[in-house]
Short mmCIF file of C-alpha atoms in Angstrom, two decimals:
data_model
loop_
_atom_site.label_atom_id
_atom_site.label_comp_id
_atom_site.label_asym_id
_atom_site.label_seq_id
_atom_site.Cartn_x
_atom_site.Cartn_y
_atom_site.Cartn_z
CA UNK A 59 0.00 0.00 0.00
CA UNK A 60 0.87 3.40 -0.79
CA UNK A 61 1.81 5.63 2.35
CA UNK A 62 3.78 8.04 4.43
CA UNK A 63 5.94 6.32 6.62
CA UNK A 64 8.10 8.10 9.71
CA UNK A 65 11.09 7.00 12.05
CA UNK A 66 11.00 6.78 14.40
CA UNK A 67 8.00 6.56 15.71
CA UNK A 68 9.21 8.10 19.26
CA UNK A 69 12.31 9.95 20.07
CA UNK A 70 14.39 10.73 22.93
CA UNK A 71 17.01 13.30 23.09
CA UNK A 72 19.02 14.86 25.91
CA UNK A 73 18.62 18.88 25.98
CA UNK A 74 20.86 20.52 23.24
CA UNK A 75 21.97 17.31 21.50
CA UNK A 76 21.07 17.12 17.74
CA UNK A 77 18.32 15.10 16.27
CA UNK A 78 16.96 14.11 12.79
CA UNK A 79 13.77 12.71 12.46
CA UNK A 80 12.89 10.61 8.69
CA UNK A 81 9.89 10.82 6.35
CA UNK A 82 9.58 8.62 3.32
CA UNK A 83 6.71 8.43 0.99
CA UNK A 84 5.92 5.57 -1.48
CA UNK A 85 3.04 7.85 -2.98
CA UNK A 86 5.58 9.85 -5.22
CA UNK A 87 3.83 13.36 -4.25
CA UNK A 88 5.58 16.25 -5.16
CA UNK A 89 5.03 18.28 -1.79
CA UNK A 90 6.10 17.08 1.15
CA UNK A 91 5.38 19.17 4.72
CA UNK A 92 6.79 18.72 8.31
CA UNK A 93 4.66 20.04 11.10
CA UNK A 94 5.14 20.82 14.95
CA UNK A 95 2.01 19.87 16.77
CA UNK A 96 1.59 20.39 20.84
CA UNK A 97 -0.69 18.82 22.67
CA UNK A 98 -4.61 19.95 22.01
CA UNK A 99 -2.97 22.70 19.36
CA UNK A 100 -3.22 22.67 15.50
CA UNK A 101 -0.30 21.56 13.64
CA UNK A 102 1.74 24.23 12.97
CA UNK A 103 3.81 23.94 9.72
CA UNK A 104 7.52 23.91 9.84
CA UNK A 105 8.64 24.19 6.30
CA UNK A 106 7.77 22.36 3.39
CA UNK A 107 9.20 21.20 -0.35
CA UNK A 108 7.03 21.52 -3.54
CA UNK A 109 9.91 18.97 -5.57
CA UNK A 110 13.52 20.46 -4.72
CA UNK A 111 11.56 24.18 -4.26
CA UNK A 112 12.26 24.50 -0.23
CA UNK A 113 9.86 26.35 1.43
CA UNK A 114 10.48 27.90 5.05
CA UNK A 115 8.01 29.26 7.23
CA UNK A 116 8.59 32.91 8.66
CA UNK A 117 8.65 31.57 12.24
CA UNK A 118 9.93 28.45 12.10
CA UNK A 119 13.09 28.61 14.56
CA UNK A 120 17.01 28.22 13.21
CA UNK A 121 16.81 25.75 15.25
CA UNK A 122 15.06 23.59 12.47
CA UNK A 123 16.31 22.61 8.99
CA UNK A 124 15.20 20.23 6.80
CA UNK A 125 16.59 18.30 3.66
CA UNK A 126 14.86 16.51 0.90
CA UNK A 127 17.47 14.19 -1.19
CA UNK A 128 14.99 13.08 -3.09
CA UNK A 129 11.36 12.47 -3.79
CA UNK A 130 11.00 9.75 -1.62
CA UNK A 131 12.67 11.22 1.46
CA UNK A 132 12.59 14.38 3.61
CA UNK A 133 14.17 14.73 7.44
CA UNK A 134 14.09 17.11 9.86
CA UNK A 135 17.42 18.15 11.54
CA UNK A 136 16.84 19.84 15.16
CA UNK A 137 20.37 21.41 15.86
CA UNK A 138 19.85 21.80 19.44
CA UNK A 139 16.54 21.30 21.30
CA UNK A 140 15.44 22.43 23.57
CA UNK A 141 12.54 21.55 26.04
CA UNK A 142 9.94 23.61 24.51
CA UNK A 143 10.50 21.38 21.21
CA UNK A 144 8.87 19.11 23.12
CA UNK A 145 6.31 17.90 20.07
CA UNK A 146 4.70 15.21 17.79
CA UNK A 147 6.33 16.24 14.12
CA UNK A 148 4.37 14.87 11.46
CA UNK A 149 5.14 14.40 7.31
CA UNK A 150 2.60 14.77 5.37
CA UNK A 151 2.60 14.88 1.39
CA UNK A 152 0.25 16.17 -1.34
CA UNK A 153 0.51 15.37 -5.28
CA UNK A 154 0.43 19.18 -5.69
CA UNK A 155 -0.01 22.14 -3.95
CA UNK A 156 -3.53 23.47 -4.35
CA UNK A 157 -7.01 21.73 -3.03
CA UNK A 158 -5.39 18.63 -2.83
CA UNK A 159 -6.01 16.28 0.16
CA UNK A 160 -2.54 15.65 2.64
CA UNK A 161 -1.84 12.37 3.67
CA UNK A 162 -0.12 11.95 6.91
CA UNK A 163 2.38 9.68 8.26
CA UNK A 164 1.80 8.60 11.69
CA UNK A 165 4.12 11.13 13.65
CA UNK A 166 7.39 11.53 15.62
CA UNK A 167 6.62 11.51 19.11
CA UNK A 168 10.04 14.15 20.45
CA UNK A 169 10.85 13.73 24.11
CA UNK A 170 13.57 16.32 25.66
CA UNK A 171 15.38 15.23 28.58
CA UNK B 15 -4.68 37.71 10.86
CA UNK B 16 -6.19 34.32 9.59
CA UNK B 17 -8.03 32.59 12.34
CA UNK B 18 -9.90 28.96 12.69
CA UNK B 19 -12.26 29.26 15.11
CA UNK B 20 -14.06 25.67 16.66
CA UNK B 21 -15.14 24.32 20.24
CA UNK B 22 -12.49 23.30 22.39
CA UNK B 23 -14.45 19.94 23.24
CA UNK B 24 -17.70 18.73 22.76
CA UNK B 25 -19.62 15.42 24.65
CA UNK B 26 -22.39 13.12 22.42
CA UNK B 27 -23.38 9.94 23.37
CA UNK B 28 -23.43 6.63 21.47
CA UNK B 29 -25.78 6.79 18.56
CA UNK B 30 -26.60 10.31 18.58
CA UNK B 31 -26.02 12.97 16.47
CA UNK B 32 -23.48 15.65 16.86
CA UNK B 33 -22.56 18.75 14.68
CA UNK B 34 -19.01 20.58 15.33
CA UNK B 35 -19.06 23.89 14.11
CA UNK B 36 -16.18 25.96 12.38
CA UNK B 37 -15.74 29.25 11.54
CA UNK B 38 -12.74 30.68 9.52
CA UNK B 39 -11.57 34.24 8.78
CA UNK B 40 -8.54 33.97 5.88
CA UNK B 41 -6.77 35.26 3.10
CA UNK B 42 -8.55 34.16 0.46
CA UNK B 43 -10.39 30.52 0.33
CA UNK B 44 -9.37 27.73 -1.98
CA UNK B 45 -11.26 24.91 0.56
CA UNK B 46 -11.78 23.57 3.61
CA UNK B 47 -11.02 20.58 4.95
CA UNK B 48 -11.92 18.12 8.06
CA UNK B 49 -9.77 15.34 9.67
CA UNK B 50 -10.19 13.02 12.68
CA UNK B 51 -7.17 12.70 14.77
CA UNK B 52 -7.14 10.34 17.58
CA UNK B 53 -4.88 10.87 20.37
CA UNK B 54 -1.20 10.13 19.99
CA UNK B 55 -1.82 9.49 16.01
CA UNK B 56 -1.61 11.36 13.02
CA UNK B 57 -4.62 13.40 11.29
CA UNK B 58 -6.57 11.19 8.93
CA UNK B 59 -8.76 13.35 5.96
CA UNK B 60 -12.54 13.40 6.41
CA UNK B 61 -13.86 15.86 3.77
CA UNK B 62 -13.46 18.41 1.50
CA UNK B 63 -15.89 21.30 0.70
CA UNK B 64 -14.85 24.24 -1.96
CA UNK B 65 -18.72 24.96 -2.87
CA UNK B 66 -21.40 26.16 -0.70
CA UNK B 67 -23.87 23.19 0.69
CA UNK B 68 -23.24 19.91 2.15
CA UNK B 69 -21.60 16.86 1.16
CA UNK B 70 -22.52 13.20 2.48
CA UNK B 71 -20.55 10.43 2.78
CA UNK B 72 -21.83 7.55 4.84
CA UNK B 73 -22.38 8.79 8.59
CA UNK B 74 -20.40 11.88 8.28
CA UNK B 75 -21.19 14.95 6.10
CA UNK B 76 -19.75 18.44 6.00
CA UNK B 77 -21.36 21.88 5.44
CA UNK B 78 -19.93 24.89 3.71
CA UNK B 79 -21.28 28.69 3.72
CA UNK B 80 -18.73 30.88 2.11
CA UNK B 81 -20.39 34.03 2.71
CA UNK B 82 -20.73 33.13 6.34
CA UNK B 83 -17.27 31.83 6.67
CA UNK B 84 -19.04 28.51 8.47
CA UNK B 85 -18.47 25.34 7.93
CA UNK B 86 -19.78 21.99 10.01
CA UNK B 87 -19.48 18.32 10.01
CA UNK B 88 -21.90 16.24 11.24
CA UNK B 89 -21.88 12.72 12.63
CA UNK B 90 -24.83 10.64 12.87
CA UNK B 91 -25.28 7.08 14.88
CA UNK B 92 -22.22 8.12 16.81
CA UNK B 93 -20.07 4.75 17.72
CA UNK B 94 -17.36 4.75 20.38
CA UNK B 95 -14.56 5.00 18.06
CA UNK B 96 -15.65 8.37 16.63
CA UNK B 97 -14.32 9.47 19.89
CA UNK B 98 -11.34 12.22 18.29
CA UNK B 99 -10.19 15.14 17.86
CA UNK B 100 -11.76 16.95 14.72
CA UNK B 101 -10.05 19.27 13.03
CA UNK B 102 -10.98 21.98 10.60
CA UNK B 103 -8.47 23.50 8.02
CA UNK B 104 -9.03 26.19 5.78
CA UNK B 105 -6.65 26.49 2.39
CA UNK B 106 -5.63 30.11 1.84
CA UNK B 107 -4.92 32.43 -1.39
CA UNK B 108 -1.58 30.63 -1.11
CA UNK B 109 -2.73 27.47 -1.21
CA UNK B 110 -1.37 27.06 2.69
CA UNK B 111 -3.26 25.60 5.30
CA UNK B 112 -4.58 27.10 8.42
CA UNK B 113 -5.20 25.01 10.87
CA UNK B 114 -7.65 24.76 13.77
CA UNK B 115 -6.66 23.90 16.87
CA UNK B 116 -9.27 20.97 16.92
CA UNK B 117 -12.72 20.28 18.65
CA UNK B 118 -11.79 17.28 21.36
CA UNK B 119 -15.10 14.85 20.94
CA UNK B 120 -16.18 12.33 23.83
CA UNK B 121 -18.13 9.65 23.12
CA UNK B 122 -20.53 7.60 26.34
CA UNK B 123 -22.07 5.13 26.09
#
């Protein structure tokens, strides 16, 4: 079956040590998001890629980066969390941008010691 | 600002009928969309509405007034499972969406 798949599926880091979280996608959408969602918020969108096109939201920390080898994959790099990056980070991918329907992997649960 | 606007939680009981209200103020509207989360797991899509009225599918069906900026799904014959977190997203001019924070749903029996 087609889908969005994420590793892992929880993550543990220590305060200020780097962490990269993986999305691939056998659906071969060309847009691919990442999203920071606290507990009983909305997802709030990171970044995303439309192809190689790299797409950074005003307010999404230096903290984050992202990197998209290739079609299949995208990861998110956290350079040094800290506690408040406390999330779930979810992938999610599109076949275009425009009214088209995102299908989500199911999540990163991110745990900062 | 752009701003999703939906009840913080909401209780229905098995086999009932419950409608979860959502109203948007955006740049622009290309769409709204629904999706059922349940805790701990990643949003799953329930509908789409770009025209004005409702559209059915099975026990759930969404609602669309543009000129209101409103928009509600309903659930009918409510089962324990429907038991979620529902939320509404709006796509703007720039095809970006804006999300709500999500209308928590508890199901009893």
């Amino acid at each position: 079956d087609a889908m969005v798949i994420q590793n892992p599926r929880y993550q543990v880091t220590q305060f200020g040590k780097p962490v990269t979280l993986s999305c691939s996608q056998t659906l071969n959408h060309n847009v691919m998001y990442w999203y920071q969602q606290k507990s009983s918020q909305a997802p709030k969108l990171l970044f995303h890629y439309y192809d190689k096109d790299f797409n950074n939201e005003a307010d999404t920390p230096d903290n984050f980066q992202s990197r998209r080898p290739n079609t299949s994959f995208c990861f998110l790099d956290i350079r040094s969390p800290g506690l408040g990056d406390a999330a779930m980070y979810l992938c999610a991918t599109s076949s275009a941008r425009g009214p088209n329907e995102q299908f989500f992997g199911p999540g990163t649960r991110l745990t900062v010691l | 600002g752009q701003n999703i606007d939906q009840p913080t939680e909401m209780t229905a009981t098995e086999g009932a009928i419950v409608q979860i209200n959502c109203t948007y103020q955006t740049s622009g509207f290309n769409g709204l969309f629904w999706y059922q989360q349940h805790a701990g797991e990643a949003p799953t899509f329930l509908s789409y509405n770009v025209l004005d009225g409702l559209e059915e599918k099975g026990r759930f069906s969404s609602f669309l007034s543009r000129s209101k900026g409103y928009s509600y799904l309903l659930l009918k014959e409510l089962q324990m499972k429907d038991s979620a977190s529902y939320l509404c997203a709006v796509l703007d001019s720039n095809y970006q969406l804006i999300w709500g924070a999500g209308t928590k749903l508890i199901i009893k029996p």
